[in-house]
JSON list of C-alpha atoms in Angstrom, two decimals:
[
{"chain": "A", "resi": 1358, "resn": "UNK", "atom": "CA", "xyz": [-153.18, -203.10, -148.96]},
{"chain": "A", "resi": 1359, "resn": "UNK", "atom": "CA", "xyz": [-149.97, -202.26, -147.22]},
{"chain": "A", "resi": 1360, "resn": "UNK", "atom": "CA", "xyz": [-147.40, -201.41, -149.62]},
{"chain": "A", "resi": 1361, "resn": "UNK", "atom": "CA", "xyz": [-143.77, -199.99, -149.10]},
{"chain": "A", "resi": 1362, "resn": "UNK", "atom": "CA", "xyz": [-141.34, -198.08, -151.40]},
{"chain": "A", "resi": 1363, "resn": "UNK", "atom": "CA", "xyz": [-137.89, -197.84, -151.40]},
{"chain": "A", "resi": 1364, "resn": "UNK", "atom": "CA", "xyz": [-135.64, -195.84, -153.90]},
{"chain": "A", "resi": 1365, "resn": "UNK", "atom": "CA", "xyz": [-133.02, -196.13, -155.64]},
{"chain": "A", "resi": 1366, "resn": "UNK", "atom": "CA", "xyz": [-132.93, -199.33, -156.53]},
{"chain": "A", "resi": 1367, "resn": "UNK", "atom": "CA", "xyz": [-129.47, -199.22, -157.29]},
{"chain": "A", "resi": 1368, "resn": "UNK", "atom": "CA", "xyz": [-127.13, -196.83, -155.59]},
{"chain": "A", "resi": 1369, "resn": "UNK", "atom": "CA", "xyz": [-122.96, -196.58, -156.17]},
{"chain": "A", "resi": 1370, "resn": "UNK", "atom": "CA", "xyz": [-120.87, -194.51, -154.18]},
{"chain": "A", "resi": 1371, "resn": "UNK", "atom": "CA", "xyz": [-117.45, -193.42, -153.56]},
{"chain": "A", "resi": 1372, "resn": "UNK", "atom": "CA", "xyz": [-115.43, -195.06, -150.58]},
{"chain": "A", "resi": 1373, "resn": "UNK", "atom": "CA", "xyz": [-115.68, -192.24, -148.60]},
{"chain": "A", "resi": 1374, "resn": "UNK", "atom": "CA", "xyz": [-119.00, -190.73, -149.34]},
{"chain": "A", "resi": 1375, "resn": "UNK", "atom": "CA", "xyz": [-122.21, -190.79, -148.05]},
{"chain": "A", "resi": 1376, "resn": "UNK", "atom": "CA", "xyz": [-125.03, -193.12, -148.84]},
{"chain": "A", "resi": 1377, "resn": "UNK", "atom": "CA", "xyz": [-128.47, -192.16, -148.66]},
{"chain": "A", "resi": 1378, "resn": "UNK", "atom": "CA", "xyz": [-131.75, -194.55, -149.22]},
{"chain": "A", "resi": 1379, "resn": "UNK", "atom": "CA", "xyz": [-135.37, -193.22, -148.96]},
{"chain": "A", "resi": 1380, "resn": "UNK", "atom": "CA", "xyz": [-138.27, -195.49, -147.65]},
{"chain": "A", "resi": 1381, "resn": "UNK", "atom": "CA", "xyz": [-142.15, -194.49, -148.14]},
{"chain": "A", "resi": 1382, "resn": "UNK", "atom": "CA", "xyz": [-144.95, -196.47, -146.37]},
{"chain": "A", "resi": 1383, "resn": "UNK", "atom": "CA", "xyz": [-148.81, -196.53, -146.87]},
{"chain": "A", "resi": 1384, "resn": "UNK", "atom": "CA", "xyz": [-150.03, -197.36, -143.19]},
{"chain": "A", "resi": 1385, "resn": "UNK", "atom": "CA", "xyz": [-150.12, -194.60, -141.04]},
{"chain": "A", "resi": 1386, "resn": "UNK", "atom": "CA", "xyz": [-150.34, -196.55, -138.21]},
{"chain": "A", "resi": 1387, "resn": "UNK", "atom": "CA", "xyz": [-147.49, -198.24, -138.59]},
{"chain": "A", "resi": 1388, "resn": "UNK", "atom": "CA", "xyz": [-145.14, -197.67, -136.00]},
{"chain": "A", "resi": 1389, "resn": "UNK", "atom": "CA", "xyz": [-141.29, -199.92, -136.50]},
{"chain": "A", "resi": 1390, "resn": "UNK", "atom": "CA", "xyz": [-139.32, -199.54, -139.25]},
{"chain": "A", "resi": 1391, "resn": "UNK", "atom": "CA", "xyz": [-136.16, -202.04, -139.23]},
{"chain": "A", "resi": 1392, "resn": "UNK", "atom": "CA", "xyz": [-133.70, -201.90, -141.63]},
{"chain": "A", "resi": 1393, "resn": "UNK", "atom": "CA", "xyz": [-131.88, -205.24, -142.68]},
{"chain": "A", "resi": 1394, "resn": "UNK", "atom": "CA", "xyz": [-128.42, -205.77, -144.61]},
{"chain": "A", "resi": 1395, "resn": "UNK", "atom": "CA", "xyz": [-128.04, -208.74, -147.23]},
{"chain": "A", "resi": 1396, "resn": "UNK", "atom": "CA", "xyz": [-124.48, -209.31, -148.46]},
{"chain": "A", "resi": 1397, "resn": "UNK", "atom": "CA", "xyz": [-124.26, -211.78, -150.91]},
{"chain": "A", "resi": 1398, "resn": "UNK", "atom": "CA", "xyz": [-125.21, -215.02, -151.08]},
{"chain": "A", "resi": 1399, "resn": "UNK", "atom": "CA", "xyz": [-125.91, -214.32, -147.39]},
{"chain": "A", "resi": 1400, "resn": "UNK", "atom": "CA", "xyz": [-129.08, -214.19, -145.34]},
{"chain": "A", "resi": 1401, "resn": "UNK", "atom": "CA", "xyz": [-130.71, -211.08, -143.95]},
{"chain": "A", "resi": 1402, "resn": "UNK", "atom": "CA", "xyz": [-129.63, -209.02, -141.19]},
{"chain": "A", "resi": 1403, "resn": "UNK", "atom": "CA", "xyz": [-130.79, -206.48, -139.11]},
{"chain": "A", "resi": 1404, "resn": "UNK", "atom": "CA", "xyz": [-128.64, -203.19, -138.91]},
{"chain": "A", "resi": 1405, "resn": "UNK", "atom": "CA", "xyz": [-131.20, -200.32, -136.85]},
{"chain": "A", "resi": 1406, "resn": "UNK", "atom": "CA", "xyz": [-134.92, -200.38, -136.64]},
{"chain": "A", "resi": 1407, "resn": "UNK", "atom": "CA", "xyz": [-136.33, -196.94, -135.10]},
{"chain": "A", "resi": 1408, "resn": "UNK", "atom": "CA", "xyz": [-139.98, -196.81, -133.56]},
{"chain": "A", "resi": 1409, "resn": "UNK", "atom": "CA", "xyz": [-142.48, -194.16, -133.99]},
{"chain": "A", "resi": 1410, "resn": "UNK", "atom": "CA", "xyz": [-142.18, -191.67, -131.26]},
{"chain": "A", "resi": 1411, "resn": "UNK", "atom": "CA", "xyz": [-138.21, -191.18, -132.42]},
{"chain": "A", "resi": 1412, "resn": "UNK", "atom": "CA", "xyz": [-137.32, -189.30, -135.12]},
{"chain": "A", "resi": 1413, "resn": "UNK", "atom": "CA", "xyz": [-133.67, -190.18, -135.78]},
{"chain": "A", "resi": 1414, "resn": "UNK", "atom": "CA", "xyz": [-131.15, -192.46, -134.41]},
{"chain": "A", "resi": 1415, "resn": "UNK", "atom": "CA", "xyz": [-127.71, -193.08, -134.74]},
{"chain": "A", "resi": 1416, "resn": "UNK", "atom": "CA", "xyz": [-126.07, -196.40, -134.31]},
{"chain": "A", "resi": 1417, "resn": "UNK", "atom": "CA", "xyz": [-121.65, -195.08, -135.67]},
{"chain": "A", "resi": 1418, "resn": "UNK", "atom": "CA", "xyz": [-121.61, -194.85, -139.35]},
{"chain": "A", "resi": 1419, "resn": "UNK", "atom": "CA", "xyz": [-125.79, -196.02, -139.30]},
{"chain": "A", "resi": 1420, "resn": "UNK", "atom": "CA", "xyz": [-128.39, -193.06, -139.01]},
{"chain": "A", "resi": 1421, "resn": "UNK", "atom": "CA", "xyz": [-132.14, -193.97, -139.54]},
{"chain": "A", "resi": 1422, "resn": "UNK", "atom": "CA", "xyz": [-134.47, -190.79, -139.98]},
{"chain": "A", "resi": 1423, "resn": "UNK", "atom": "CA", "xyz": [-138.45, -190.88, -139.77]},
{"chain": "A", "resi": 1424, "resn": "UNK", "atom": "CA", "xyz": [-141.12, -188.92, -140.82]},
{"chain": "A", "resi": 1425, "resn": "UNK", "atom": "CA", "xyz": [-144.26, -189.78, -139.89]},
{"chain": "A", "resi": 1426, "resn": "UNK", "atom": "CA", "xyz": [-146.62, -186.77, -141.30]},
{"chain": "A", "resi": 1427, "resn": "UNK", "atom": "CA", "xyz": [-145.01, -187.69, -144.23]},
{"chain": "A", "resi": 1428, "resn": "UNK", "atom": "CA", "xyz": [-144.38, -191.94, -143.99]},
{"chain": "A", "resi": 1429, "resn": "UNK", "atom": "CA", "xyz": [-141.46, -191.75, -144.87]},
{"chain": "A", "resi": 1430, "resn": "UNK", "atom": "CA", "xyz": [-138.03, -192.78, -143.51]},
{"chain": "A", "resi": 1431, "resn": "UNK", "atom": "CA", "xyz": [-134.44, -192.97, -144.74]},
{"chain": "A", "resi": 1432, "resn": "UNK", "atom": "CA", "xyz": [-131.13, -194.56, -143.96]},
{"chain": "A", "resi": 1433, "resn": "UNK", "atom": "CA", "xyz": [-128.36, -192.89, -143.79]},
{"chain": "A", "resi": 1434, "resn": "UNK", "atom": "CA", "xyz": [-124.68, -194.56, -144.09]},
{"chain": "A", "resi": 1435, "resn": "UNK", "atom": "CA", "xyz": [-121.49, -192.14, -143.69]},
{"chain": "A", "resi": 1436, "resn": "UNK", "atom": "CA", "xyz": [-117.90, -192.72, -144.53]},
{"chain": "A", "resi": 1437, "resn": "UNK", "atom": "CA", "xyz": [-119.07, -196.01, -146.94]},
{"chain": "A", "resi": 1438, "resn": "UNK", "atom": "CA", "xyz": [-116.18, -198.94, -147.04]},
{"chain": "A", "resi": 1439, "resn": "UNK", "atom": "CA", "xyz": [-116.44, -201.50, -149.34]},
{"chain": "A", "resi": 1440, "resn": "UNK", "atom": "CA", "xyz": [-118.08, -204.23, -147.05]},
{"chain": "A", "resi": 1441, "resn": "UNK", "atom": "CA", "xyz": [-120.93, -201.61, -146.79]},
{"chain": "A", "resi": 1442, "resn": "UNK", "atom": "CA", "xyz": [-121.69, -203.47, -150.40]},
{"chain": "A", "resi": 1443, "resn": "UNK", "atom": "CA", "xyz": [-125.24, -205.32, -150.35]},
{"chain": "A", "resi": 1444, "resn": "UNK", "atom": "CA", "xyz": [-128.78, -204.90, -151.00]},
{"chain": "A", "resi": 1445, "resn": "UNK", "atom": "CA", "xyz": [-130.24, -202.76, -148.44]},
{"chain": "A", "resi": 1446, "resn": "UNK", "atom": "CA", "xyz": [-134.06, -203.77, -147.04]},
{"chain": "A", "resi": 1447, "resn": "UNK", "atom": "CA", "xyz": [-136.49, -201.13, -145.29]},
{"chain": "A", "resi": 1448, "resn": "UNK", "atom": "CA", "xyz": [-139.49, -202.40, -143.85]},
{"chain": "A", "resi": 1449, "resn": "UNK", "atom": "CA", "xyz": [-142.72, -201.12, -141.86]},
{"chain": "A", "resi": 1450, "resn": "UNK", "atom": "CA", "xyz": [-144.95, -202.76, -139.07]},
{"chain": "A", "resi": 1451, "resn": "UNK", "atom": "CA", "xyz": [-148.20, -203.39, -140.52]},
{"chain": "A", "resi": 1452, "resn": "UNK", "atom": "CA", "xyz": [-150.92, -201.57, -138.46]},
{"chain": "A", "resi": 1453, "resn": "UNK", "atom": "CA", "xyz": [-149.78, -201.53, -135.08]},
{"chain": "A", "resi": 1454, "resn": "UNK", "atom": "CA", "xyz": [-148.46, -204.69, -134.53]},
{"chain": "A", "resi": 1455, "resn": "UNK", "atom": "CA", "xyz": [-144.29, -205.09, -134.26]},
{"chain": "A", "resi": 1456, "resn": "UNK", "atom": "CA", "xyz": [-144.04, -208.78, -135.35]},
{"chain": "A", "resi": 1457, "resn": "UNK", "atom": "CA", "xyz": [-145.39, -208.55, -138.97]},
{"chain": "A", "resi": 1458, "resn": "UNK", "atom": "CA", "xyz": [-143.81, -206.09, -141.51]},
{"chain": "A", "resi": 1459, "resn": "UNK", "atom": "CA", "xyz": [-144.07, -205.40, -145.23]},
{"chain": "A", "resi": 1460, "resn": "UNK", "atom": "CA", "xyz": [-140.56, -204.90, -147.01]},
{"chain": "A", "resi": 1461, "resn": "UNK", "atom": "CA", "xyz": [-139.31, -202.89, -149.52]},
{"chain": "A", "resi": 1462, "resn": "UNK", "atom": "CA", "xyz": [-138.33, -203.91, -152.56]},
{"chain": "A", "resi": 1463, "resn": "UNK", "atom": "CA", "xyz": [-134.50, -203.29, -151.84]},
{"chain": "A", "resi": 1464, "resn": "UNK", "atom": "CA", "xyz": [-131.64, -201.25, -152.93]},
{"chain": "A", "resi": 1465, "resn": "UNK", "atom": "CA", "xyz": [-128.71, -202.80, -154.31]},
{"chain": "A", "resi": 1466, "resn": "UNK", "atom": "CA", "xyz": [-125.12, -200.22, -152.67]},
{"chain": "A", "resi": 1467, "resn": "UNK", "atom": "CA", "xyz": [-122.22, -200.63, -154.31]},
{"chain": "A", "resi": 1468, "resn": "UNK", "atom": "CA", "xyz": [-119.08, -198.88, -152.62]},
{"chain": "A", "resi": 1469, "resn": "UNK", "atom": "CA", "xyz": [-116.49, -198.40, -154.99]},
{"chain": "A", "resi": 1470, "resn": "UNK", "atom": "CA", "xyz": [-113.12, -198.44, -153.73]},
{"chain": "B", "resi": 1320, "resn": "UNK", "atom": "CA", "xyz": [-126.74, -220.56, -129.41]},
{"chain": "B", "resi": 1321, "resn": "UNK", "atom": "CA", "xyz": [-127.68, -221.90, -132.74]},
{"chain": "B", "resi": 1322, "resn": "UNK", "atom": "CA", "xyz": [-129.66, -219.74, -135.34]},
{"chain": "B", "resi": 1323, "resn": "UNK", "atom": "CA", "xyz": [-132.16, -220.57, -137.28]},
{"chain": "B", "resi": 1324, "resn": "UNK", "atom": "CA", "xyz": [-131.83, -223.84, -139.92]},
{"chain": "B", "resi": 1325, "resn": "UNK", "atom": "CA", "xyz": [-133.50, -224.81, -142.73]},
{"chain": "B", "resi": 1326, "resn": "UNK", "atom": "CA", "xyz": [-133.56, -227.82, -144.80]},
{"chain": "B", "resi": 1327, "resn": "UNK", "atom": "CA", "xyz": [-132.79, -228.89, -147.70]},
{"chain": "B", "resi": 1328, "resn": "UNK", "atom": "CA", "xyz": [-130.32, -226.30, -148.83]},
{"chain": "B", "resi": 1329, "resn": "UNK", "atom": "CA", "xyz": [-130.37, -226.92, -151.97]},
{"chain": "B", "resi": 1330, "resn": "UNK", "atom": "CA", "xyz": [-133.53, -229.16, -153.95]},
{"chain": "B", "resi": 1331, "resn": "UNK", "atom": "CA", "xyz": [-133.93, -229.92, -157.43]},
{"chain": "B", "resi": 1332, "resn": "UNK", "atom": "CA", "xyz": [-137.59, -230.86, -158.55]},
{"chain": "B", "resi": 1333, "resn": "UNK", "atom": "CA", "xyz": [-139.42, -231.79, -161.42]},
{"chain": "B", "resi": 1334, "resn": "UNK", "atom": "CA", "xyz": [-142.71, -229.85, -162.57]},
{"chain": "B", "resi": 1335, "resn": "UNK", "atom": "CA", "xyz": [-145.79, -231.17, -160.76]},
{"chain": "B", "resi": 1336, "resn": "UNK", "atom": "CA", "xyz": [-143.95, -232.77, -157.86]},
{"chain": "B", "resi": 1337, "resn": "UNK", "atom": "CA", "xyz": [-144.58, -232.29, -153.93]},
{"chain": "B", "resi": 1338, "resn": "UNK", "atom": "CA", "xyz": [-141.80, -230.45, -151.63]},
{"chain": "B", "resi": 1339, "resn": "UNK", "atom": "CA", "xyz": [-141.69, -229.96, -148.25]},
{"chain": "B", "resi": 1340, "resn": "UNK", "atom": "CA", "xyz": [-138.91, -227.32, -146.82]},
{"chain": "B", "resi": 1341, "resn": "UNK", "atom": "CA", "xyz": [-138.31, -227.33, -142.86]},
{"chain": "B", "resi": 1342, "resn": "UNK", "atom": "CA", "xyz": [-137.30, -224.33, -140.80]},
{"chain": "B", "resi": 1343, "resn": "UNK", "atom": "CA", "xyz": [-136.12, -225.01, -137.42]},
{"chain": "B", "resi": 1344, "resn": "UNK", "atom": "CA", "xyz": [-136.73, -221.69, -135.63]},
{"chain": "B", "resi": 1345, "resn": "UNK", "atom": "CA", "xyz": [-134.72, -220.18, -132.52]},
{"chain": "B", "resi": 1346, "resn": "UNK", "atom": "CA", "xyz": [-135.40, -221.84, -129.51]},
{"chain": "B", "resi": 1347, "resn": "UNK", "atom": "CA", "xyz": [-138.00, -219.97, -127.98]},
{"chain": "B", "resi": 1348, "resn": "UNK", "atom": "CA", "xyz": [-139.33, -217.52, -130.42]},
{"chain": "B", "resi": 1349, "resn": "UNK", "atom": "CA", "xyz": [-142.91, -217.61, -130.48]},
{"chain": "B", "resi": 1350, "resn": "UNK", "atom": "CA", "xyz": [-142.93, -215.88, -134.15]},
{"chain": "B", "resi": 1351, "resn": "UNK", "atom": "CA", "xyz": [-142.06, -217.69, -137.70]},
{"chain": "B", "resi": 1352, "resn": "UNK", "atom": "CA", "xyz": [-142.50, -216.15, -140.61]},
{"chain": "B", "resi": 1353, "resn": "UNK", "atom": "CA", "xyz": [-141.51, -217.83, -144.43]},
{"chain": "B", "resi": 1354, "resn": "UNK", "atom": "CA", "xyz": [-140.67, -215.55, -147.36]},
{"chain": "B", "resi": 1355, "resn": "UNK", "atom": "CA", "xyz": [-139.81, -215.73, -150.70]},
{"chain": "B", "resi": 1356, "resn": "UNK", "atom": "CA", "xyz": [-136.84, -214.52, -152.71]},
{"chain": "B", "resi": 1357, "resn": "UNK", "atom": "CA", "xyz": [-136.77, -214.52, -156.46]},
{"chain": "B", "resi": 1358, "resn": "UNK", "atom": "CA", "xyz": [-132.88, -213.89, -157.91]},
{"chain": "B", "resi": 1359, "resn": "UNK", "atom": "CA", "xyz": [-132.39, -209.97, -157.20]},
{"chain": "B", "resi": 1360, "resn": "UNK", "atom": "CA", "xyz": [-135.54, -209.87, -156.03]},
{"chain": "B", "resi": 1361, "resn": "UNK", "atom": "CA", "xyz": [-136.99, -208.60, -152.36]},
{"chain": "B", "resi": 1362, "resn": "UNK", "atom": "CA", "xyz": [-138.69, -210.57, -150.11]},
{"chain": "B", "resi": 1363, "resn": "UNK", "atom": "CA", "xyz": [-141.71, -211.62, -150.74]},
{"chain": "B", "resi": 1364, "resn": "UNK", "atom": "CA", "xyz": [-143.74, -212.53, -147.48]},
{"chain": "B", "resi": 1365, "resn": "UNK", "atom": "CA", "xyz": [-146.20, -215.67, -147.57]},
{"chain": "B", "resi": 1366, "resn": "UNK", "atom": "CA", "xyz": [-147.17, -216.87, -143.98]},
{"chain": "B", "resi": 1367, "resn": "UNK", "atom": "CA", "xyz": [-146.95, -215.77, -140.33]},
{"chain": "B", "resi": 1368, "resn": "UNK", "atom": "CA", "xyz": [-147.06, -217.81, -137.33]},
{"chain": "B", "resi": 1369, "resn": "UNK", "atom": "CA", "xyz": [-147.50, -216.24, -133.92]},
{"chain": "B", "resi": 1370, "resn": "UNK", "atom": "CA", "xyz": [-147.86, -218.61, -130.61]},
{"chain": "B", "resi": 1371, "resn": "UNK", "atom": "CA", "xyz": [-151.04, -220.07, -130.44]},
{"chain": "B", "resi": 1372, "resn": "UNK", "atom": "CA", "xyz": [-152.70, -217.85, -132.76]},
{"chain": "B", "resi": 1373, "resn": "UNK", "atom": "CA", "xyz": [-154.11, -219.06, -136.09]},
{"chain": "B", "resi": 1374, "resn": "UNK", "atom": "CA", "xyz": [-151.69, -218.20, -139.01]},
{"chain": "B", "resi": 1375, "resn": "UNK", "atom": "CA", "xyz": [-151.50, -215.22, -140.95]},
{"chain": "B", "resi": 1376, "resn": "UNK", "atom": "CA", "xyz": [-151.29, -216.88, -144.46]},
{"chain": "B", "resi": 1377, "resn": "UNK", "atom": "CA", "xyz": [-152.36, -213.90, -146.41]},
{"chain": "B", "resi": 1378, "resn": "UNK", "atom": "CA", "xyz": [-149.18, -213.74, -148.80]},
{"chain": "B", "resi": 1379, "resn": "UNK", "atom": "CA", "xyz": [-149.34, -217.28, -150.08]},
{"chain": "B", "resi": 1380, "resn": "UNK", "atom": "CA", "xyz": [-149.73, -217.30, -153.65]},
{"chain": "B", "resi": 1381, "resn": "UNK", "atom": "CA", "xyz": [-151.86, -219.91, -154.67]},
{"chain": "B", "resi": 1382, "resn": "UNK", "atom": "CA", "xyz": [-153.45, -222.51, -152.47]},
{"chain": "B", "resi": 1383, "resn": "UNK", "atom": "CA", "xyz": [-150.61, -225.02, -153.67]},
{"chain": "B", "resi": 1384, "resn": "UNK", "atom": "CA", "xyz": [-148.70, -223.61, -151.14]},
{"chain": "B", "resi": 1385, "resn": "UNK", "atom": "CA", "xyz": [-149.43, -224.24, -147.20]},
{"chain": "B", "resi": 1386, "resn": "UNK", "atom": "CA", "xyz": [-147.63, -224.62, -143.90]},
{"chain": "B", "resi": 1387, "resn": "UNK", "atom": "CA", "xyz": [-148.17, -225.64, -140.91]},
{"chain": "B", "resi": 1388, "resn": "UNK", "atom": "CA", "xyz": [-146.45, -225.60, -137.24]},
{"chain": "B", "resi": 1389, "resn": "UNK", "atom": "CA", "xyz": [-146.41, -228.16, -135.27]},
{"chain": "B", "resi": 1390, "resn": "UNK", "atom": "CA", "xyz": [-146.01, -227.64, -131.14]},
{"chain": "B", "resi": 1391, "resn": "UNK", "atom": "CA", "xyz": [-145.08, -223.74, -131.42]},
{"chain": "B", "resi": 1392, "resn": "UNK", "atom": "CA", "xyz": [-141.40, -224.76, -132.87]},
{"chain": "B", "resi": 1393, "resn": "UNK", "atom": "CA", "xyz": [-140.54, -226.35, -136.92]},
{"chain": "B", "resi": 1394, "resn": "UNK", "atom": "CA", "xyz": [-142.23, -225.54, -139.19]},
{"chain": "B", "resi": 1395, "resn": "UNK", "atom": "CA", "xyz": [-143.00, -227.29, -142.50]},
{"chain": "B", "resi": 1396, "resn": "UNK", "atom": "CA", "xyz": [-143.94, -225.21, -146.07]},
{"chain": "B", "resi": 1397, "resn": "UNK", "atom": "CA", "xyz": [-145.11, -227.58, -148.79]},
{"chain": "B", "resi": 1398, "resn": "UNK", "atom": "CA", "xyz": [-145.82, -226.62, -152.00]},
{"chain": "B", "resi": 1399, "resn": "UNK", "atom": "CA", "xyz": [-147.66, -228.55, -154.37]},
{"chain": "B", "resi": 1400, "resn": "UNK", "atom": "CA", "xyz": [-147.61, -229.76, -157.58]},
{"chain": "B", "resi": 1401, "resn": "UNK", "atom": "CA", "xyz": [-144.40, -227.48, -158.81]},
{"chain": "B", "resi": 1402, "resn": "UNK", "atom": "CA", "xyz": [-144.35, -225.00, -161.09]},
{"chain": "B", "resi": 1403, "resn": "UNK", "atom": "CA", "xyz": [-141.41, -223.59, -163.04]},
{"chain": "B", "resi": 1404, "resn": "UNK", "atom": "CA", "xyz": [-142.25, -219.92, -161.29]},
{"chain": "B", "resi": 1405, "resn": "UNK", "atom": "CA", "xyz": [-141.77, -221.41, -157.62]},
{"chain": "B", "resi": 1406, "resn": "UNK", "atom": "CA", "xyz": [-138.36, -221.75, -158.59]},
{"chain": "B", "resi": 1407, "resn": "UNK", "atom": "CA", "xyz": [-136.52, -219.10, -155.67]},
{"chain": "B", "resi": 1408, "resn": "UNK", "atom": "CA", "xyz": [-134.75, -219.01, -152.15]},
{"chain": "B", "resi": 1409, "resn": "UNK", "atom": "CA", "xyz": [-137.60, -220.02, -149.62]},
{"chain": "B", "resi": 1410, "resn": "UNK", "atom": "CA", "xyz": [-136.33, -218.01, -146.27]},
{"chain": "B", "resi": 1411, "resn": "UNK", "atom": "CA", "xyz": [-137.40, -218.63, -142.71]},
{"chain": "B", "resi": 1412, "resn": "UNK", "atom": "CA", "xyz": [-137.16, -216.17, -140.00]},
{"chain": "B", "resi": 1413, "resn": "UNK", "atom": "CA", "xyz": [-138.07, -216.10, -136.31]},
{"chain": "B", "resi": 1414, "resn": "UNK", "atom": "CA", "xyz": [-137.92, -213.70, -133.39]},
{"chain": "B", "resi": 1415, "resn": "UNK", "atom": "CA", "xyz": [-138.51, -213.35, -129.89]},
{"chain": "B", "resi": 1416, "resn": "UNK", "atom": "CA", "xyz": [-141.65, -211.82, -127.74]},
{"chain": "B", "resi": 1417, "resn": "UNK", "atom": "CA", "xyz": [-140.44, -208.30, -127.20]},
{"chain": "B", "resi": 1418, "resn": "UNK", "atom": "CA", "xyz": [-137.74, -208.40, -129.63]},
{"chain": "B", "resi": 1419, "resn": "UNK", "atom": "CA", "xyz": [-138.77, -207.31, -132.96]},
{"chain": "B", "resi": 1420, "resn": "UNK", "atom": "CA", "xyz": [-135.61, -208.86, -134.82]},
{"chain": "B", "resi": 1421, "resn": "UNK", "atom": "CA", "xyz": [-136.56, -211.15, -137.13]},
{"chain": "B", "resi": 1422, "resn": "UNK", "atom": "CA", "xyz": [-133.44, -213.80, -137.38]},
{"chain": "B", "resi": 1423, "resn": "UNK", "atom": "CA", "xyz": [-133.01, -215.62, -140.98]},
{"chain": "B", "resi": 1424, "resn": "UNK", "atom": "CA", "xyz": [-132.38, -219.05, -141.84]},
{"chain": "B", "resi": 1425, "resn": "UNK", "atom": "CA", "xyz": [-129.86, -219.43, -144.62]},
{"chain": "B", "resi": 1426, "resn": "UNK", "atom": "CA", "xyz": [-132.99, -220.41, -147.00]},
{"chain": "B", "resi": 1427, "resn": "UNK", "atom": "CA", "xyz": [-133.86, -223.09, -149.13]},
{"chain": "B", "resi": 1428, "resn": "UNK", "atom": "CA", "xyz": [-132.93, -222.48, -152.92]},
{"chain": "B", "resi": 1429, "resn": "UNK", "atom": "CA", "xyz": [-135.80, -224.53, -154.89]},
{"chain": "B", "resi": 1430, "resn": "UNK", "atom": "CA", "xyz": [-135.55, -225.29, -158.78]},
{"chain": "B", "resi": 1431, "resn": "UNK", "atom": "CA", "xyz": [-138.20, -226.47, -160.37]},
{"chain": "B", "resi": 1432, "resn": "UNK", "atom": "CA", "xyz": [-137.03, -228.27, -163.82]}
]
């Protein structure tokens, strides 16, 4: 079935520094990939999604690149702050339908200060 | 405009007992999905509703678990005859024809004792 990968699970950076997470899907006709934000004890939140006939986009400190020879697709977060803390969710369409996606397992950032 | 809800918050249940958890989606958003979140875990899907269509239940576990959706709007996941593994955050989310965004509930943290 439909599976996605996301790595590292765990990820700690400097205030300051860059923050990379790498997504790999199995569906090549998948065609969104949304990217949501959990903070603690809080609920899920979207942060950038990109569709298939992009290959980047930027929303400030938020950069979302895709591959799609590849499937894969990354997030990219620049100048971390500390309330850039929180697990980190990728996620694919499955086939080519927008509503329903398959998630990632997650990457927990930590932003040191 | 209010987000999504979902009740109980919080529920405490014995092994072998019946729950029922609510979501009360966005007014107007045709899609629902429930997932399931185990402590540091990701998020699990279990069942899609989309308008009229019949549901996409292809992620529920076992067939303790079902929902239903009554009139395109709540929706109601009950799971059966507990077991110690259900214990985890049951989340809602819903979105909007021709918006992709999936918006969560703040979930329903079940403990089965």
């Amino acid at each position: 079935g439909e599976n996605v990968e996301q790595h590292p699970s765990t990820l700690s950076v400097q205030e300051g520094d860059s923050a990379v997470i790498k997504c790999t899907y199995s569906d090549s006709a998948s065609n969104y990939f949304p990217w949501y934000k959990q903070e603690l004890g809080k609920r899920p939140q979207l942060i950038i999604d990109i569709r298939s006939n992009v290959g980047e986009k930027k929303d400030q400190r938020i950069a979302v690149t895709l591959n799609k020879t590849a499937k894969h697709f990354s997030l990219h977060i620049t100048e971390t702050q500390p309330e850039d803390s929180a697990v980190y969710f990728c996620a694919a369409s499955i086939q080519t339908s927008y509503d329903k996606v398959i998630f990632g397992p997650g990457t927990s950032l930590s932003v040191i200060p | 405009g209010a987000g999504v809800s979902q009740s109980p918050s919080n529920k405490v249940t014995e092994k072998g007992k019946d729950v029922e958890l609510r979501c009360d989606p966005i007014s107007g958003h045709t899609a629902l999905y429930w997932y399931r979140q185990s402590l540091g875990q990701g998020l699990e899907f279990l069942i899609y509703f989309q308008g009229n269509s019949a549901p996409d239940k292809s992620g529920l576990p076992s067939d303790r678990f079902s929902a239903e959706r009554t009139g395109g709007s709540v929706s109601t996941l009950t799971i059966q005859r507990t077991q110690q593994e259900d214990s985890a955050v049951y989340l809602c989310a819903s979105s909007g024809q021709g918006n992709f965004e999936q918006y969560f509930g703040p979930g329903t943290r079940l403990t089965v004792t």
